[in-house]
Amino acid sequence: MSVYACEVCGYEYRPEAGDPEHDIEEGTSFEDLPADWVCPLCGASKEDFEKVEEDGEEESDDDM
Ligand SMILES: [Zn+2]
């Protein structure tokens, strides 16, 4: 699942975290969010979000 970022305020929607304040369960992909879902921070609509391309398939924390 992909992370999407709000182009207005920079908020990142992470599927693994969901959006508890809006009753979005953990594991809900951005595509599965209701059409009327808006950015929790600034209220921007889904159309204002852009997919974040993640480099690398796995996160590595030992990249100092
Ligand atoms: Zn926002």
PDB file of N, CA, C and O and ligand atoms in Angstrom:
ATOM      1  N   MET A   1       0.847  -1.206   0.000  1.00  0.00           N
ATOM      2  CA  MET A   1       0.000   0.000   0.000  1.00  0.00           C
ATOM      3  C   MET A   1       0.876   1.247   0.000  1.00  0.00           C
ATOM      4  O   MET A   1       1.993   1.236   0.505  1.00  0.00           O
ATOM      5  N   SER A   2       0.379   2.294  -0.554  1.00  0.00           N
ATOM      6  CA  SER A   2       1.194   3.482  -0.758  1.00  0.00           C
ATOM      7  C   SER A   2       0.828   4.604   0.204  1.00  0.00           C
ATOM      8  O   SER A   2      -0.310   4.718   0.656  1.00  0.00           O
ATOM      9  N   VAL A   3       1.823   5.410   0.485  1.00  0.00           N
ATOM     10  CA  VAL A   3       1.618   6.603   1.288  1.00  0.00           C
ATOM     11  C   VAL A   3       1.222   7.750   0.355  1.00  0.00           C
ATOM     12  O   VAL A   3       1.774   7.891  -0.730  1.00  0.00           O
ATOM     13  N   TYR A   4       0.257   8.549   0.786  1.00  0.00           N
ATOM     14  CA  TYR A   4      -0.137   9.717   0.008  1.00  0.00           C
ATOM     15  C   TYR A   4       0.098  10.960   0.846  1.00  0.00           C
ATOM     16  O   TYR A   4      -0.173  10.956   2.048  1.00  0.00           O
ATOM     17  N   ALA A   5       0.571  12.003   0.218  1.00  0.00           N
ATOM     18  CA  ALA A   5       0.865  13.230   0.946  1.00  0.00           C
ATOM     19  C   ALA A   5      -0.050  14.360   0.489  1.00  0.00           C
ATOM     20  O   ALA A   5      -0.347  14.500  -0.693  1.00  0.00           O
ATOM     21  N   CYS A   6      -0.485  15.149   1.458  1.00  0.00           N
ATOM     22  CA  CYS A   6      -1.317  16.321   1.168  1.00  0.00           C
ATOM     23  C   CYS A   6      -0.425  17.396   0.556  1.00  0.00           C
ATOM     24  O   CYS A   6       0.588  17.771   1.132  1.00  0.00           O
ATOM     25  N   GLU A   7      -0.829  17.878  -0.602  1.00  0.00           N
ATOM     26  CA  GLU A   7      -0.014  18.899  -1.261  1.00  0.00           C
ATOM     27  C   GLU A   7      -0.191  20.262  -0.609  1.00  0.00           C
ATOM     28  O   GLU A   7       0.574  21.176  -0.851  1.00  0.00           O
ATOM     29  N   VAL A   8      -1.201  20.390   0.222  1.00  0.00           N
ATOM     30  CA  VAL A   8      -1.472  21.684   0.851  1.00  0.00           C
ATOM     31  C   VAL A   8      -0.638  21.869   2.118  1.00  0.00           C
ATOM     32  O   VAL A   8       0.027  22.877   2.296  1.00  0.00           O
ATOM     33  N   CYS A   9      -0.651  20.840   2.997  1.00  0.00           N
ATOM     34  CA  CYS A   9       0.025  21.023   4.283  1.00  0.00           C
ATOM     35  C   CYS A   9       1.148  20.018   4.528  1.00  0.00           C
ATOM     36  O   CYS A   9       1.894  20.146   5.485  1.00  0.00           O
ATOM     37  N   GLY A  10       1.263  19.023   3.665  1.00  0.00           N
ATOM     38  CA  GLY A  10       2.346  18.076   3.822  1.00  0.00           C
ATOM     39  C   GLY A  10       2.004  16.866   4.676  1.00  0.00           C
ATOM     40  O   GLY A  10       2.846  15.992   4.888  1.00  0.00           O
ATOM     41  N   TYR A  11       0.767  16.799   5.162  1.00  0.00           N
ATOM     42  CA  TYR A  11       0.351  15.624   5.936  1.00  0.00           C
ATOM     43  C   TYR A  11       0.488  14.373   5.081  1.00  0.00           C
ATOM     44  O   TYR A  11       0.178  14.385   3.894  1.00  0.00           O
ATOM     45  N   GLU A  12       0.956  13.289   5.701  1.00  0.00           N
ATOM     46  CA  GLU A  12       1.083  12.039   4.975  1.00  0.00           C
ATOM     47  C   GLU A  12       0.084  11.026   5.504  1.00  0.00           C
ATOM     48  O   GLU A  12       0.064  10.741   6.700  1.00  0.00           O
ATOM     49  N   TYR A  13      -0.744  10.504   4.607  1.00  0.00           N
ATOM     50  CA  TYR A  13      -1.656   9.442   4.986  1.00  0.00           C
ATOM     51  C   TYR A  13      -0.950   8.111   4.849  1.00  0.00           C
ATOM     52  O   TYR A  13      -0.507   7.737   3.759  1.00  0.00           O
ATOM     53  N   ARG A  14      -0.844   7.402   5.981  1.00  0.00           N
ATOM     54  CA  ARG A  14      -0.183   6.099   5.968  1.00  0.00           C
ATOM     55  C   ARG A  14      -1.224   5.008   6.219  1.00  0.00           C
ATOM     56  O   ARG A  14      -1.844   4.969   7.275  1.00  0.00           O
ATOM     57  N   PRO A  15      -1.402   4.117   5.234  1.00  0.00           N
ATOM     58  CA  PRO A  15      -2.420   3.058   5.341  1.00  0.00           C
ATOM     59  C   PRO A  15      -2.265   2.224   6.604  1.00  0.00           C
ATOM     60  O   PRO A  15      -3.263   1.819   7.203  1.00  0.00           O
ATOM     61  N   GLU A  16      -1.036   1.976   7.024  1.00  0.00           N
ATOM     62  CA  GLU A  16      -0.837   1.134   8.197  1.00  0.00           C
ATOM     63  C   GLU A  16      -1.277   1.831   9.476  1.00  0.00           C
ATOM     64  O   GLU A  16      -1.519   1.194  10.491  1.00  0.00           O
ATOM     65  N   ALA A  17      -1.422   3.131   9.436  1.00  0.00           N
ATOM     66  CA  ALA A  17      -1.849   3.876  10.615  1.00  0.00           C
ATOM     67  C   ALA A  17      -3.323   4.242  10.534  1.00  0.00           C
ATOM     68  O   ALA A  17      -4.004   4.397  11.551  1.00  0.00           O
ATOM     69  N   GLY A  18      -3.838   4.391   9.313  1.00  0.00           N
ATOM     70  CA  GLY A  18      -5.225   4.797   9.160  1.00  0.00           C
ATOM     71  C   GLY A  18      -5.428   6.218   9.651  1.00  0.00           C
ATOM     72  O   GLY A  18      -4.492   6.999   9.776  1.00  0.00           O
ATOM     73  N   ASP A  19      -6.679   6.554   9.940  1.00  0.00           N
ATOM     74  CA  ASP A  19      -7.007   7.891  10.433  1.00  0.00           C
ATOM     75  C   ASP A  19      -8.088   7.748  11.503  1.00  0.00           C
ATOM     76  O   ASP A  19      -9.272   7.905  11.235  1.00  0.00           O
ATOM     77  N   PRO A  20      -7.646   7.415  12.740  1.00  0.00           N
ATOM     78  CA  PRO A  20      -8.582   7.123  13.824  1.00  0.00           C
ATOM     79  C   PRO A  20      -9.588   8.245  14.070  1.00  0.00           C
ATOM     80  O   PRO A  20     -10.735   7.988  14.434  1.00  0.00           O
ATOM     81  N   GLU A  21      -9.183   9.467  13.866  1.00  0.00           N
ATOM     82  CA  GLU A  21     -10.087  10.599  14.116  1.00  0.00           C
ATOM     83  C   GLU A  21     -11.272  10.605  13.167  1.00  0.00           C
ATOM     84  O   GLU A  21     -12.299  11.213  13.432  1.00  0.00           O
ATOM     85  N   HIS A  22     -11.112   9.956  12.024  1.00  0.00           N
ATOM     86  CA  HIS A  22     -12.193   9.920  11.046  1.00  0.00           C
ATOM     87  C   HIS A  22     -12.739   8.504  10.861  1.00  0.00           C
ATOM     88  O   HIS A  22     -13.334   8.185   9.835  1.00  0.00           O
ATOM     89  N   ASP A  23     -12.507   7.661  11.889  1.00  0.00           N
ATOM     90  CA  ASP A  23     -13.024   6.295  11.835  1.00  0.00           C
ATOM     91  C   ASP A  23     -12.458   5.490  10.684  1.00  0.00           C
ATOM     92  O   ASP A  23     -13.126   4.605  10.150  1.00  0.00           O
ATOM     93  N   ILE A  24     -11.236   5.828  10.266  1.00  0.00           N
ATOM     94  CA  ILE A  24     -10.580   5.040   9.228  1.00  0.00           C
ATOM     95  C   ILE A  24      -9.694   4.008   9.918  1.00  0.00           C
ATOM     96  O   ILE A  24      -8.784   4.355  10.656  1.00  0.00           O
ATOM     97  N   GLU A  25     -10.004   2.753   9.675  1.00  0.00           N
ATOM     98  CA  GLU A  25      -9.267   1.681  10.336  1.00  0.00           C
ATOM     99  C   GLU A  25      -7.849   1.551   9.806  1.00  0.00           C
ATOM    100  O   GLU A  25      -7.564   1.892   8.663  1.00  0.00           O
ATOM    101  N   GLU A  26      -6.991   1.013  10.673  1.00  0.00           N
ATOM    102  CA  GLU A  26      -5.634   0.718  10.233  1.00  0.00           C
ATOM    103  C   GLU A  26      -5.688  -0.250   9.065  1.00  0.00           C
ATOM    104  O   GLU A  26      -6.511  -1.152   9.046  1.00  0.00           O
ATOM    105  N   GLY A  27      -4.810  -0.057   8.098  1.00  0.00           N
ATOM    106  CA  GLY A  27      -4.763  -0.968   6.963  1.00  0.00           C
ATOM    107  C   GLY A  27      -5.663  -0.542   5.814  1.00  0.00           C
ATOM    108  O   GLY A  27      -5.789  -1.268   4.843  1.00  0.00           O
ATOM    109  N   THR A  28      -6.299   0.619   5.939  1.00  0.00           N
ATOM    110  CA  THR A  28      -7.150   1.109   4.853  1.00  0.00           C
ATOM    111  C   THR A  28      -6.290   1.856   3.837  1.00  0.00           C
ATOM    112  O   THR A  28      -5.635   2.832   4.179  1.00  0.00           O
ATOM    113  N   SER A  29      -6.295   1.376   2.613  1.00  0.00           N
ATOM    114  CA  SER A  29      -5.483   2.035   1.595  1.00  0.00           C
ATOM    115  C   SER A  29      -6.126   3.369   1.210  1.00  0.00           C
ATOM    116  O   SER A  29      -7.333   3.580   1.400  1.00  0.00           O
ATOM    117  N   PHE A  30      -5.318   4.267   0.674  1.00  0.00           N
ATOM    118  CA  PHE A  30      -5.836   5.590   0.302  1.00  0.00           C
ATOM    119  C   PHE A  30      -6.996   5.470  -0.686  1.00  0.00           C
ATOM    120  O   PHE A  30      -7.985   6.197  -0.597  1.00  0.00           O
ATOM    121  N   GLU A  31      -6.869   4.519  -1.604  1.00  0.00           N
ATOM    122  CA  GLU A  31      -7.915   4.328  -2.602  1.00  0.00           C
ATOM    123  C   GLU A  31      -9.245   3.926  -1.976  1.00  0.00           C
ATOM    124  O   GLU A  31     -10.311   4.196  -2.529  1.00  0.00           O
ATOM    125  N   ASP A  32      -9.171   3.305  -0.802  1.00  0.00           N
ATOM    126  CA  ASP A  32     -10.393   2.820  -0.157  1.00  0.00           C
ATOM    127  C   ASP A  32     -11.002   3.843   0.790  1.00  0.00           C
ATOM    128  O   ASP A  32     -12.044   3.591   1.399  1.00  0.00           O
ATOM    129  N   LEU A  33     -10.363   4.994   0.926  1.00  0.00           N
ATOM    130  CA  LEU A  33     -10.951   6.027   1.774  1.00  0.00           C
ATOM    131  C   LEU A  33     -12.236   6.527   1.128  1.00  0.00           C
ATOM    132  O   LEU A  33     -12.356   6.559  -0.088  1.00  0.00           O
ATOM    133  N   PRO A  34     -13.217   6.913   1.960  1.00  0.00           N
ATOM    134  CA  PRO A  34     -14.455   7.455   1.397  1.00  0.00           C
ATOM    135  C   PRO A  34     -14.170   8.706   0.570  1.00  0.00           C
ATOM    136  O   PRO A  34     -13.213   9.432   0.828  1.00  0.00           O
ATOM    137  N   ALA A  35     -15.003   8.934  -0.441  1.00  0.00           N
ATOM    138  CA  ALA A  35     -14.776  10.066  -1.346  1.00  0.00           C
ATOM    139  C   ALA A  35     -14.827  11.388  -0.605  1.00  0.00           C
ATOM    140  O   ALA A  35     -14.234  12.376  -1.047  1.00  0.00           O
ATOM    141  N   ASP A  36     -15.527  11.402   0.519  1.00  0.00           N
ATOM    142  CA  ASP A  36     -15.650  12.675   1.240  1.00  0.00           C
ATOM    143  C   ASP A  36     -14.610  12.810   2.353  1.00  0.00           C
ATOM    144  O   ASP A  36     -14.681  13.712   3.175  1.00  0.00           O
ATOM    145  N   TRP A  37     -13.638  11.890   2.360  1.00  0.00           N
ATOM    146  CA  TRP A  37     -12.567  12.003   3.348  1.00  0.00           C
ATOM    147  C   TRP A  37     -11.728  13.236   3.041  1.00  0.00           C
ATOM    148  O   TRP A  37     -11.476  13.559   1.885  1.00  0.00           O
ATOM    149  N   VAL A  38     -11.330  13.932   4.092  1.00  0.00           N
ATOM    150  CA  VAL A  38     -10.496  15.119   3.886  1.00  0.00           C
ATOM    151  C   VAL A  38      -9.271  15.047   4.782  1.00  0.00           C
ATOM    152  O   VAL A  38      -9.231  14.294   5.760  1.00  0.00           O
ATOM    153  N   CYS A  39      -8.285  15.845   4.467  1.00  0.00           N
ATOM    154  CA  CYS A  39      -7.056  15.895   5.241  1.00  0.00           C
ATOM    155  C   CYS A  39      -7.365  16.278   6.681  1.00  0.00           C
ATOM    156  O   CYS A  39      -8.042  17.273   6.927  1.00  0.00           O
ATOM    157  N   PRO A  40      -6.887  15.478   7.640  1.00  0.00           N
ATOM    158  CA  PRO A  40      -7.162  15.745   9.058  1.00  0.00           C
ATOM    159  C   PRO A  40      -6.579  17.073   9.529  1.00  0.00           C
ATOM    160  O   PRO A  40      -7.036  17.641  10.508  1.00  0.00           O
ATOM    161  N   LEU A  41      -5.570  17.544   8.852  1.00  0.00           N
ATOM    162  CA  LEU A  41      -4.898  18.764   9.297  1.00  0.00           C
ATOM    163  C   LEU A  41      -5.481  20.024   8.675  1.00  0.00           C
ATOM    164  O   LEU A  41      -5.730  21.009   9.351  1.00  0.00           O
ATOM    165  N   CYS A  42      -5.688  20.006   7.363  1.00  0.00           N
ATOM    166  CA  CYS A  42      -6.091  21.245   6.696  1.00  0.00           C
ATOM    167  C   CYS A  42      -7.435  21.144   5.989  1.00  0.00           C
ATOM    168  O   CYS A  42      -7.948  22.137   5.504  1.00  0.00           O
ATOM    169  N   GLY A  43      -7.999  19.938   5.923  1.00  0.00           N
ATOM    170  CA  GLY A  43      -9.323  19.804   5.316  1.00  0.00           C
ATOM    171  C   GLY A  43      -9.306  19.712   3.800  1.00  0.00           C
ATOM    172  O   GLY A  43     -10.350  19.792   3.171  1.00  0.00           O
ATOM    173  N   ALA A  44      -8.128  19.522   3.221  1.00  0.00           N
ATOM    174  CA  ALA A  44      -8.062  19.377   1.766  1.00  0.00           C
ATOM    175  C   ALA A  44      -8.712  18.066   1.346  1.00  0.00           C
ATOM    176  O   ALA A  44      -8.687  17.084   2.086  1.00  0.00           O
ATOM    177  N   SER A  45      -9.267  18.027   0.155  1.00  0.00           N
ATOM    178  CA  SER A  45      -9.925  16.817  -0.320  1.00  0.00           C
ATOM    179  C   SER A  45      -8.899  15.818  -0.851  1.00  0.00           C
ATOM    180  O   SER A  45      -7.722  16.136  -1.005  1.00  0.00           O
ATOM    181  N   LYS A  46      -9.373  14.600  -1.130  1.00  0.00           N
ATOM    182  CA  LYS A  46      -8.475  13.552  -1.631  1.00  0.00           C
ATOM    183  C   LYS A  46      -7.776  13.987  -2.913  1.00  0.00           C
ATOM    184  O   LYS A  46      -6.679  13.550  -3.201  1.00  0.00           O
ATOM    185  N   GLU A  47      -8.418  14.847  -3.669  1.00  0.00           N
ATOM    186  CA  GLU A  47      -7.834  15.289  -4.940  1.00  0.00           C
ATOM    187  C   GLU A  47      -6.551  16.093  -4.732  1.00  0.00           C
ATOM    188  O   GLU A  47      -5.771  16.266  -5.653  1.00  0.00           O
ATOM    189  N   ASP A  48      -6.389  16.604  -3.521  1.00  0.00           N
ATOM    190  CA  ASP A  48      -5.196  17.400  -3.232  1.00  0.00           C
ATOM    191  C   ASP A  48      -4.049  16.550  -2.717  1.00  0.00           C
ATOM    192  O   ASP A  48      -3.017  17.073  -2.314  1.00  0.00           O
ATOM    193  N   PHE A  49      -4.249  15.245  -2.700  1.00  0.00           N
ATOM    194  CA  PHE A  49      -3.193  14.346  -2.245  1.00  0.00           C
ATOM    195  C   PHE A  49      -2.439  13.759  -3.428  1.00  0.00           C
ATOM    196  O   PHE A  49      -3.008  13.534  -4.489  1.00  0.00           O
ATOM    197  N   GLU A  50      -1.174  13.527  -3.221  1.00  0.00           N
ATOM    198  CA  GLU A  50      -0.359  12.943  -4.277  1.00  0.00           C
ATOM    199  C   GLU A  50       0.394  11.742  -3.715  1.00  0.00           C
ATOM    200  O   GLU A  50       0.882  11.772  -2.593  1.00  0.00           O
ATOM    201  N   LYS A  51       0.489  10.717  -4.529  1.00  0.00           N
ATOM    202  CA  LYS A  51       1.167   9.504  -4.105  1.00  0.00           C
ATOM    203  C   LYS A  51       2.645   9.773  -3.839  1.00  0.00           C
ATOM    204  O   LYS A  51       3.300  10.474  -4.614  1.00  0.00           O
ATOM    205  N   VAL A  52       3.120   9.238  -2.742  1.00  0.00           N
ATOM    206  CA  VAL A  52       4.531   9.384  -2.401  1.00  0.00           C
ATOM    207  C   VAL A  52       5.281   8.156  -2.878  1.00  0.00           C
ATOM    208  O   VAL A  52       4.964   7.038  -2.490  1.00  0.00           O
ATOM    209  N   GLU A  53       6.238   8.388  -3.740  1.00  0.00           N
ATOM    210  CA  GLU A  53       7.046   7.277  -4.224  1.00  0.00           C
ATOM    211  C   GLU A  53       8.112   6.963  -3.192  1.00  0.00           C
ATOM    212  O   GLU A  53       8.923   7.809  -2.850  1.00  0.00           O
ATOM    213  N   GLU A  54       8.096   5.763  -2.703  1.00  0.00           N
ATOM    214  CA  GLU A  54       9.079   5.377  -1.703  1.00  0.00           C
ATOM    215  C   GLU A  54      10.246   4.669  -2.369  1.00  0.00           C
ATOM    216  O   GLU A  54      10.050   3.788  -3.194  1.00  0.00           O
ATOM    217  N   ASP A  55      11.435   5.063  -2.002  1.00  0.00           N
ATOM    218  CA  ASP A  55      12.601   4.431  -2.597  1.00  0.00           C
ATOM    219  C   ASP A  55      13.024   3.235  -1.763  1.00  0.00           C
ATOM    220  O   ASP A  55      13.212   3.334  -0.574  1.00  0.00           O
ATOM    221  N   GLY A  56      13.147   2.117  -2.411  1.00  0.00           N
ATOM    222  CA  GLY A  56      13.502   0.909  -1.679  1.00  0.00           C
ATOM    223  C   GLY A  56      12.241   0.187  -1.238  1.00  0.00           C
ATOM    224  O   GLY A  56      11.236   0.799  -0.926  1.00  0.00           O
ATOM    225  N   GLU A  57      12.323  -1.124  -1.228  1.00  0.00           N
ATOM    226  CA  GLU A  57      11.151  -1.899  -0.864  1.00  0.00           C
ATOM    227  C   GLU A  57      11.009  -2.035   0.643  1.00  0.00           C
ATOM    228  O   GLU A  57       9.932  -2.175   1.170  1.00  0.00           O
ATOM    229  N   GLU A  58      12.120  -1.984   1.337  1.00  0.00           N
ATOM    230  CA  GLU A  58      12.068  -2.117   2.783  1.00  0.00           C
ATOM    231  C   GLU A  58      12.773  -0.942   3.428  1.00  0.00           C
ATOM    232  O   GLU A  58      13.779  -0.462   2.943  1.00  0.00           O
ATOM    233  N   GLU A  59      12.206  -0.495   4.525  1.00  0.00           N
ATOM    234  CA  GLU A  59      12.851   0.606   5.223  1.00  0.00           C
ATOM    235  C   GLU A  59      14.079   0.115   5.972  1.00  0.00           C
ATOM    236  O   GLU A  59      14.092  -0.954   6.546  1.00  0.00           O
ATOM    237  N   SER A  60      15.091   0.923   5.925  1.00  0.00           N
ATOM    238  CA  SER A  60      16.318   0.576   6.627  1.00  0.00           C
ATOM    239  C   SER A  60      16.695   1.709   7.565  1.00  0.00           C
ATOM    240  O   SER A  60      16.732   2.857   7.173  1.00  0.00           O
ATOM    241  N   ASP A  61      16.937   1.350   8.787  1.00  0.00           N
ATOM    242  CA  ASP A  61      17.256   2.383   9.780  1.00  0.00           C
ATOM    243  C   ASP A  61      18.748   2.532  10.000  1.00  0.00           C
ATOM    244  O   ASP A  61      19.199   3.398  10.721  1.00  0.00           O
ATOM    245  N   ASP A  62      19.522   1.678   9.367  1.00  0.00           N
ATOM    246  CA  ASP A  62      20.956   1.796   9.593  1.00  0.00           C
ATOM    247  C   ASP A  62      21.645   2.611   8.498  1.00  0.00           C
ATOM    248  O   ASP A  62      22.754   2.366   8.121  1.00  0.00           O
ATOM    249  N   ASP A  63      20.917   3.563   7.957  1.00  0.00           N
ATOM    250  CA  ASP A  63      21.488   4.434   6.943  1.00  0.00           C
ATOM    251  C   ASP A  63      21.882   5.752   7.596  1.00  0.00           C
ATOM    252  O   ASP A  63      21.182   6.725   7.578  1.00  0.00           O
ATOM    253  N   MET A  64      23.027   5.723   8.233  1.00  0.00           N
ATOM    254  CA  MET A  64      23.440   6.893   9.009  1.00  0.00           C
ATOM    255  C   MET A  64      24.130   7.943   8.135  1.00  0.00           C
ATOM    256  O   MET A  64      25.074   7.633   7.447  1.00  0.00           O
TER     257      MET A  64
HETATM  258 ZN    ZN B   1      -3.509  18.846   4.418  1.00  0.00          ZN
END
